[in-house]
Amino acid sequence: MTPGKTGAAPHTILPLAVSLGDPAGIAPEVIVTAWVRREEQELVPFFVVGGAAVLRAAAATLGLDLAIAPIAHPQDALATFAAALPVLGDEDCAPSFGEPTVDGARLALHSLTRATQLALSGEAGAVVTGPIAKSRLAAVGFTQPGQTEFLADACGVPHEDAVMMLAGPSLRTVPLTVHEALSAVPGLVTRELIERKARIVALALARDFGLAAPRIAITGLNPHAGEDGRMGTEDRDVIAPAIAALRSEGLTVTGPHPADALFAAHERTRYDVALCMYHDQALIPIKTLDFDKGVNVTLGLPIVRTSPDHGTAFAIAGKHQASAGAMIAAIRMAGECAARRSL
């Protein structure tokens, strides 16, 4: 499989809204780096919601004298992007890299909220979210488990229909269950959930990634996919019937596959996405293969949302150690998906 090669798509004419993430983390510096490398990476125009002082300070840690263009409307970013990083809004806080603050959490929540609103209103082509510290945001009114659920609520979509996909140059994976204790997973793996998420994945890969008939490989839950019930019955009694039902609908679905062999290089050529049963089954291979280029994409929303597949990394913030690869990949992917939706 070559995830990056899904057919050419024209650039969207709407700029992308980038939320700042936690200003004490690495998001400001990787956003700045993405803008600096905009021509080399052929990135579509984007703007950041709030945090001009934080972005300037992040640039200074990188040895850059950043040009910022304050904008009043998202469309203004198109005229200023080539010469300066567009920033929408005056909301800001004192820079404190590596030391999260309440003011920083407020700024992060405002930026996320406003960026999402702009995508929903059609003023921005997509939203690219910087990483947040969920525990910090909880102190200022953030009630959802994470940004995916926040986006789902903002869009009026049930949480189970906002599907997390991790995508990199080598692999795409979707966890069927996400932030659940491993002991709870077997009871959460149902035919209904497998079928529901597989349909959402198939539709999104066709609409946003240009794959007319996406190939979905579905993993087993147990070692060796259960070996016909000798190592657990879920693969035989739950997962296999779900796959049969999906095939009867015309979807290209295979499995249940033993997860220990599915991610070898020769196996990855046989599918476009792997639907995995639990968090680590999906995230370990993508982070092993594409750690610095992995993108978290939320499927099933009426808007395009991507995010770099990493956290705030407070320990290295402001130390010129962060890689911007995942942020650059997230911006590029958001632009490509938004362009396909505009066709």
Tab-separated table of C-alpha atoms in Angstrom:
chain	number	residue	atom	x	y	z
A	1	MET	CA	0.000	0.000	0.000
A	2	THR	CA	1.200	3.539	-0.765
A	3	PRO	CA	-1.078	5.832	1.278
A	4	GLY	CA	0.293	9.012	-0.197
A	5	LYS	CA	-0.656	8.011	-3.757
A	6	THR	CA	-4.408	8.390	-3.978
A	7	GLY	CA	-4.705	10.425	-7.141
A	8	ALA	CA	-4.017	14.105	-7.756
A	9	ALA	CA	-6.336	16.703	-6.263
A	10	PRO	CA	-6.435	20.434	-6.959
A	11	HIS	CA	-5.738	22.840	-4.135
A	12	THR	CA	-8.713	24.065	-2.163
A	13	ILE	CA	-9.424	27.790	-2.588
A	14	LEU	CA	-10.284	28.146	1.092
A	15	PRO	CA	-7.426	28.543	3.585
A	16	LEU	CA	-7.071	25.983	6.348
A	17	ALA	CA	-7.696	26.909	9.998
A	18	VAL	CA	-4.937	25.721	12.331
A	19	SER	CA	-5.654	25.645	16.058
A	20	LEU	CA	-2.705	26.564	18.244
A	21	GLY	CA	-2.778	23.563	20.558
A	22	ASP	CA	-1.326	24.028	24.024
A	23	PRO	CA	0.966	27.062	23.682
A	24	ALA	CA	3.407	25.581	26.203
A	25	GLY	CA	3.978	22.540	23.995
A	26	ILE	CA	5.693	22.046	20.657
A	27	ALA	CA	2.709	23.018	18.505
A	28	PRO	CA	3.721	26.686	18.061
A	29	GLU	CA	7.211	25.814	16.847
A	30	VAL	CA	6.083	23.072	14.453
A	31	ILE	CA	3.398	25.402	13.059
A	32	VAL	CA	6.028	28.093	12.499
A	33	THR	CA	8.341	25.552	10.862
A	34	ALA	CA	5.536	24.373	8.592
A	35	TRP	CA	4.973	27.958	7.405
A	36	VAL	CA	8.719	28.507	6.868
A	37	ARG	CA	8.813	25.357	4.730
A	38	ARG	CA	5.535	26.163	2.920
A	39	GLU	CA	7.046	26.455	-0.566
A	40	GLU	CA	9.395	23.490	-0.260
A	41	GLN	CA	6.514	21.325	1.020
A	42	GLU	CA	3.940	22.834	-1.381
A	43	LEU	CA	1.485	23.596	1.425
A	44	VAL	CA	-1.825	25.299	0.736
A	45	PRO	CA	-2.479	28.603	2.545
A	46	PHE	CA	-3.358	28.280	6.213
A	47	PHE	CA	-3.829	30.605	9.154
A	48	VAL	CA	-3.507	30.184	12.913
A	49	VAL	CA	-6.275	31.144	15.321
A	50	GLY	CA	-4.747	33.349	18.018
A	51	GLY	CA	-1.365	33.249	19.737
A	52	ALA	CA	0.686	35.776	17.752
A	53	ALA	CA	3.047	36.455	20.687
A	54	VAL	CA	3.468	32.744	21.345
A	55	LEU	CA	4.246	32.087	17.687
A	56	ARG	CA	6.845	34.892	17.623
A	57	ALA	CA	8.472	33.474	20.750
A	58	ALA	CA	8.483	29.985	19.230
A	59	ALA	CA	10.150	31.375	16.113
A	60	ALA	CA	12.784	33.032	18.278
A	61	THR	CA	13.677	29.670	19.841
A	62	LEU	CA	14.297	28.486	16.279
A	63	GLY	CA	16.467	31.497	15.510
A	64	LEU	CA	13.839	33.065	13.253
A	65	ASP	CA	12.448	36.591	13.048
A	66	LEU	CA	8.896	35.634	12.137
A	67	ALA	CA	6.710	37.900	10.018
A	68	ILE	CA	3.092	37.716	11.185
A	69	ALA	CA	0.128	39.132	9.297
A	70	PRO	CA	-2.910	39.840	11.511
A	71	ILE	CA	-6.055	39.046	9.529
A	72	ALA	CA	-9.699	39.894	10.160
A	73	HIS	CA	-11.216	37.183	7.971
A	74	PRO	CA	-9.993	33.742	6.894
A	75	GLN	CA	-10.031	34.726	3.218
A	76	ASP	CA	-7.409	37.401	3.974
A	77	ALA	CA	-4.898	34.597	4.491
A	78	LEU	CA	-4.764	33.971	0.750
A	79	ALA	CA	-3.201	37.372	0.086
A	80	THR	CA	-0.756	37.357	3.017
A	81	PHE	CA	0.366	33.730	3.274
A	82	ALA	CA	3.288	34.029	0.853
A	83	ALA	CA	4.949	36.807	2.845
A	84	ALA	CA	3.840	36.311	6.451
A	85	LEU	CA	2.122	33.783	8.716
A	86	PRO	CA	-1.549	34.821	8.951
A	87	VAL	CA	-2.995	34.935	12.468
A	88	LEU	CA	-6.701	35.478	13.089
A	89	GLY	CA	-7.744	37.153	16.346
A	90	ASP	CA	-6.032	38.967	19.207
A	91	GLU	CA	-6.309	36.187	21.800
A	92	ASP	CA	-2.892	35.451	23.273
A	93	CYS	CA	-0.951	34.556	26.396
A	94	ALA	CA	2.562	34.919	27.785
A	95	PRO	CA	4.938	32.341	26.244
A	96	SER	CA	5.949	29.629	28.729
A	97	PHE	CA	7.355	26.708	26.762
A	98	GLY	CA	7.465	23.527	28.799
A	99	GLU	CA	5.385	25.049	31.602
A	100	PRO	CA	1.651	24.849	30.877
A	101	THR	CA	-0.572	27.510	32.410
A	102	VAL	CA	-4.274	28.169	32.878
A	103	ASP	CA	-4.054	31.119	30.474
A	104	GLY	CA	-2.464	28.846	27.913
A	105	ALA	CA	-5.249	26.303	28.321
A	106	ARG	CA	-7.840	29.038	27.775
A	107	LEU	CA	-6.059	30.121	24.609
A	108	ALA	CA	-5.875	26.516	23.371
A	109	LEU	CA	-9.600	25.993	23.940
A	110	HIS	CA	-10.509	29.287	22.260
A	111	SER	CA	-8.320	28.465	19.264
A	112	LEU	CA	-9.804	24.994	18.877
A	113	THR	CA	-13.369	26.285	19.236
A	114	ARG	CA	-12.950	29.128	16.752
A	115	ALA	CA	-11.083	27.037	14.185
A	116	THR	CA	-13.831	24.426	14.296
A	117	GLN	CA	-16.538	27.073	13.898
A	118	LEU	CA	-14.789	28.505	10.846
A	119	ALA	CA	-14.622	25.101	9.176
A	120	LEU	CA	-18.281	24.435	9.978
A	121	SER	CA	-19.358	27.797	8.592
A	122	GLY	CA	-17.500	27.151	5.342
A	123	GLU	CA	-15.046	30.011	5.891
A	124	ALA	CA	-12.113	27.605	6.249
A	125	GLY	CA	-11.457	24.597	4.055
A	126	ALA	CA	-10.524	22.334	6.981
A	127	VAL	CA	-9.318	22.403	10.563
A	128	VAL	CA	-5.858	21.201	11.578
A	129	THR	CA	-5.618	20.820	15.345
A	130	GLY	CA	-2.455	21.299	17.352
A	131	PRO	CA	-1.899	18.857	20.235
A	132	ILE	CA	-3.501	19.696	23.577
A	133	ALA	CA	-3.116	18.589	27.193
A	134	LYS	CA	-6.610	17.294	27.927
A	135	SER	CA	-6.144	17.432	31.690
A	136	ARG	CA	-5.203	21.122	31.454
A	137	LEU	CA	-8.189	21.962	29.278
A	138	ALA	CA	-10.531	20.198	31.676
A	139	ALA	CA	-9.737	22.933	34.199
A	140	VAL	CA	-11.127	25.591	31.831
A	141	GLY	CA	-14.314	23.844	30.739
A	142	PHE	CA	-13.255	21.155	28.261
A	143	THR	CA	-15.566	18.224	28.968
A	144	GLN	CA	-14.847	15.751	26.167
A	145	PRO	CA	-12.319	12.879	26.362
A	146	GLY	CA	-10.320	14.426	23.506
A	147	GLN	CA	-10.356	16.658	20.455
A	148	THR	CA	-12.014	13.997	18.294
A	149	GLU	CA	-15.040	13.942	20.602
A	150	PHE	CA	-15.005	17.747	20.771
A	151	LEU	CA	-15.184	17.915	16.969
A	152	ALA	CA	-17.945	15.300	16.927
A	153	ASP	CA	-20.044	17.292	19.394
A	154	ALA	CA	-19.466	20.521	17.478
A	155	CYS	CA	-20.589	18.806	14.270
A	156	GLY	CA	-23.587	17.067	15.854
A	157	VAL	CA	-22.144	13.624	15.120
A	158	PRO	CA	-22.347	10.694	17.592
A	159	HIS	CA	-18.969	9.949	19.124
A	160	GLU	CA	-18.951	6.421	17.684
A	161	ASP	CA	-19.349	7.860	14.172
A	162	ALA	CA	-16.309	10.150	14.503
A	163	VAL	CA	-13.742	7.564	13.478
A	164	MET	CA	-10.046	7.997	14.215
A	165	MET	CA	-7.727	7.023	11.384
A	166	LEU	CA	-3.951	7.189	11.664
A	167	ALA	CA	-2.313	7.722	8.286
A	168	GLY	CA	1.304	7.852	7.208
A	169	PRO	CA	3.359	7.215	4.081
A	170	SER	CA	3.490	3.478	4.832
A	171	LEU	CA	0.208	2.611	6.472
A	172	ARG	CA	-3.324	3.615	7.478
A	173	THR	CA	-4.948	2.122	10.571
A	174	VAL	CA	-8.264	2.599	12.389
A	175	PRO	CA	-8.782	1.439	15.990
A	176	LEU	CA	-12.257	-0.036	16.485
A	177	THR	CA	-12.079	0.757	20.201
A	178	VAL	CA	-9.911	3.655	21.273
A	179	HIS	CA	-9.222	4.758	24.848
A	180	GLU	CA	-10.551	1.662	26.559
A	181	ALA	CA	-8.954	-0.657	29.093
A	182	LEU	CA	-7.718	-3.799	27.401
A	183	SER	CA	-9.860	-5.889	29.760
A	184	ALA	CA	-12.977	-4.144	28.411
A	185	VAL	CA	-12.218	-4.595	24.727
A	186	PRO	CA	-13.678	-8.090	24.128
A	187	GLY	CA	-17.083	-6.965	25.355
A	188	LEU	CA	-16.984	-3.866	23.131
A	189	VAL	CA	-16.144	-5.728	19.914
A	190	THR	CA	-19.544	-6.285	18.286
A	191	ARG	CA	-20.763	-7.008	14.778
A	192	GLU	CA	-22.675	-3.737	14.772
A	193	LEU	CA	-19.630	-1.657	15.686
A	194	ILE	CA	-17.366	-3.366	13.138
A	195	GLU	CA	-19.894	-2.944	10.342
A	196	ARG	CA	-20.694	0.660	11.286
A	197	LYS	CA	-17.082	1.786	11.409
A	198	ALA	CA	-16.095	-0.113	8.271
A	199	ARG	CA	-18.843	1.629	6.305
A	200	ILE	CA	-17.704	5.042	7.563
A	201	VAL	CA	-14.092	4.222	6.648
A	202	ALA	CA	-15.025	3.046	3.155
A	203	LEU	CA	-17.079	6.165	2.460
A	204	ALA	CA	-14.388	8.511	3.765
A	205	LEU	CA	-11.573	6.877	1.809
A	206	ALA	CA	-13.621	7.232	-1.361
A	207	ARG	CA	-14.715	10.813	-0.695
A	208	ASP	CA	-11.589	12.311	0.871
A	209	PHE	CA	-8.746	10.114	-0.391
A	210	GLY	CA	-9.861	9.292	-3.921
A	211	LEU	CA	-10.032	5.516	-3.422
A	212	ALA	CA	-13.138	4.419	-5.305
A	213	ALA	CA	-13.108	0.877	-3.888
A	214	PRO	CA	-10.928	0.917	-0.764
A	215	ARG	CA	-9.545	-2.389	0.465
A	216	ILE	CA	-10.162	-2.857	4.184
A	217	ALA	CA	-8.235	-5.497	6.139
A	218	ILE	CA	-9.827	-6.336	9.484
A	219	THR	CA	-7.692	-7.806	12.239
A	220	GLY	CA	-8.602	-10.534	14.654
A	221	LEU	CA	-8.822	-9.873	18.358
A	222	ASN	CA	-6.980	-12.919	19.653
A	223	PRO	CA	-3.576	-14.452	18.808
A	224	HIS	CA	-3.650	-16.085	15.359
A	225	ALA	CA	-7.165	-14.636	14.907
A	226	GLY	CA	-8.436	-17.204	17.389
A	227	GLU	CA	-7.451	-20.333	15.431
A	228	ASP	CA	-11.108	-21.250	14.872
A	229	GLY	CA	-12.048	-20.813	18.508
A	230	ARG	CA	-9.067	-22.488	20.161
A	231	MET	CA	-7.655	-19.117	21.321
A	232	GLY	CA	-10.891	-17.222	21.817
A	233	THR	CA	-14.222	-17.218	20.019
A	234	GLU	CA	-14.665	-13.537	19.141
A	235	ASP	CA	-12.849	-13.831	15.812
A	236	ARG	CA	-15.044	-16.717	14.660
A	237	ASP	CA	-18.365	-15.674	16.201
A	238	VAL	CA	-18.281	-11.868	15.929
A	239	ILE	CA	-15.620	-10.556	13.556
A	240	ALA	CA	-15.977	-13.112	10.739
A	241	PRO	CA	-19.783	-12.664	10.461
A	242	ALA	CA	-19.326	-8.882	10.357
A	243	ILE	CA	-16.852	-9.266	7.490
A	244	ALA	CA	-19.278	-11.529	5.627
A	245	ALA	CA	-22.049	-8.962	6.025
A	246	LEU	CA	-19.821	-6.161	4.737
A	247	ARG	CA	-18.805	-8.222	1.714
A	248	SER	CA	-22.450	-8.867	0.937
A	249	GLU	CA	-22.866	-5.079	0.680
A	250	GLY	CA	-20.162	-4.937	-1.980
A	251	LEU	CA	-17.312	-3.677	0.192
A	252	THR	CA	-13.808	-5.048	-0.345
A	253	VAL	CA	-13.101	-6.445	3.114
A	254	THR	CA	-10.780	-9.260	4.211
A	255	GLY	CA	-10.041	-10.989	7.505
A	256	PRO	CA	-10.000	-11.608	10.312
A	257	HIS	CA	-6.224	-11.364	9.918
A	258	PRO	CA	-3.708	-12.314	12.608
A	259	ALA	CA	-2.389	-8.913	13.650
A	260	ASP	CA	1.166	-10.119	14.203
A	261	ALA	CA	1.705	-10.607	10.442
A	262	LEU	CA	-0.570	-7.974	8.901
A	263	PHE	CA	1.893	-5.091	8.997
A	264	ALA	CA	4.834	-6.720	7.243
A	265	ALA	CA	5.880	-4.852	4.101
A	266	HIS	CA	4.548	-7.442	1.653
A	267	GLU	CA	1.219	-7.629	3.478
A	268	ARG	CA	0.722	-3.845	3.403
A	269	THR	CA	0.494	-3.959	-0.393
A	270	ARG	CA	-2.760	-5.951	-0.112
A	271	TYR	CA	-4.938	-3.338	1.608
A	272	ASP	CA	-5.533	0.410	1.901
A	273	VAL	CA	-6.463	0.534	5.577
A	274	ALA	CA	-6.372	-1.855	8.518
A	275	LEU	CA	-9.351	-1.829	10.890
A	276	CYS	CA	-7.909	-2.983	14.206
A	277	MET	CA	-9.690	-4.127	17.330
A	278	TYR	CA	-8.026	-1.889	19.925
A	279	HIS	CA	-5.828	1.155	20.452
A	280	ASP	CA	-2.329	-0.319	20.579
A	281	GLN	CA	-3.025	-2.852	17.827
A	282	ALA	CA	-3.585	0.131	15.504
A	283	LEU	CA	-1.133	2.678	16.890
A	284	ILE	CA	1.995	0.618	17.506
A	285	PRO	CA	2.560	-0.203	13.800
A	286	ILE	CA	1.838	3.332	12.550
A	287	LYS	CA	4.118	4.906	15.161
A	288	THR	CA	6.832	2.368	14.442
A	289	LEU	CA	6.721	2.942	10.687
A	290	ASP	CA	5.755	6.629	10.398
A	291	PHE	CA	6.361	8.281	13.765
A	292	ASP	CA	7.407	11.696	12.414
A	293	LYS	CA	4.910	11.717	9.536
A	294	GLY	CA	1.806	10.218	11.095
A	295	VAL	CA	-1.486	12.107	10.805
A	296	ASN	CA	-4.616	11.655	12.901
A	297	VAL	CA	-7.635	12.080	10.599
A	298	THR	CA	-11.210	12.154	11.871
A	299	LEU	CA	-13.503	10.330	9.455
A	300	GLY	CA	-17.280	10.655	9.447
A	301	LEU	CA	-17.478	14.419	10.024
A	302	PRO	CA	-19.083	17.005	7.731
A	303	ILE	CA	-15.756	18.890	7.840
A	304	VAL	CA	-12.158	17.829	7.249
A	305	ARG	CA	-10.085	17.518	10.414
A	306	THR	CA	-6.487	16.385	10.710
A	307	SER	CA	-3.897	16.583	13.458
A	308	PRO	CA	-0.276	15.533	13.885
A	309	ASP	CA	-0.137	12.149	15.555
A	310	HIS	CA	1.863	13.272	18.575
A	311	GLY	CA	1.285	15.015	21.869
A	312	THR	CA	2.315	18.311	23.410
A	313	ALA	CA	5.868	17.114	24.215
A	314	PHE	CA	6.296	19.683	26.991
A	315	ALA	CA	9.720	18.234	27.851
A	316	ILE	CA	11.273	19.404	24.568
A	317	ALA	CA	9.147	22.503	23.869
A	318	GLY	CA	11.187	25.579	23.054
A	319	LYS	CA	14.428	23.579	22.772
A	320	HIS	CA	14.628	23.330	18.966
A	321	GLN	CA	14.278	19.546	19.159
A	322	ALA	CA	10.781	18.967	17.775
A	323	SER	CA	10.218	17.551	14.298
A	324	ALA	CA	7.622	19.374	12.207
A	325	GLY	CA	7.124	16.398	9.901
A	326	ALA	CA	3.773	15.332	11.327
A	327	MET	CA	2.374	18.879	11.350
A	328	ILE	CA	3.467	19.397	7.752
A	329	ALA	CA	1.868	16.065	6.806
A	330	ALA	CA	-1.352	17.019	8.632
A	331	ILE	CA	-1.586	20.350	6.802
A	332	ARG	CA	-0.876	18.732	3.447
A	333	MET	CA	-3.428	15.972	4.010
A	334	ALA	CA	-6.094	18.469	5.137
A	335	GLY	CA	-5.565	20.478	1.972
A	336	GLU	CA	-5.797	17.389	-0.246
A	337	CYS	CA	-8.967	16.119	1.435
A	338	ALA	CA	-10.609	19.542	1.371
A	339	ALA	CA	-9.807	19.870	-2.318
A	340	ARG	CA	-11.471	16.559	-3.100
A	341	ARG	CA	-14.567	17.584	-1.211
A	342	SER	CA	-14.744	20.785	-3.263
A	343	LEU	CA	-14.919	18.890	-6.574
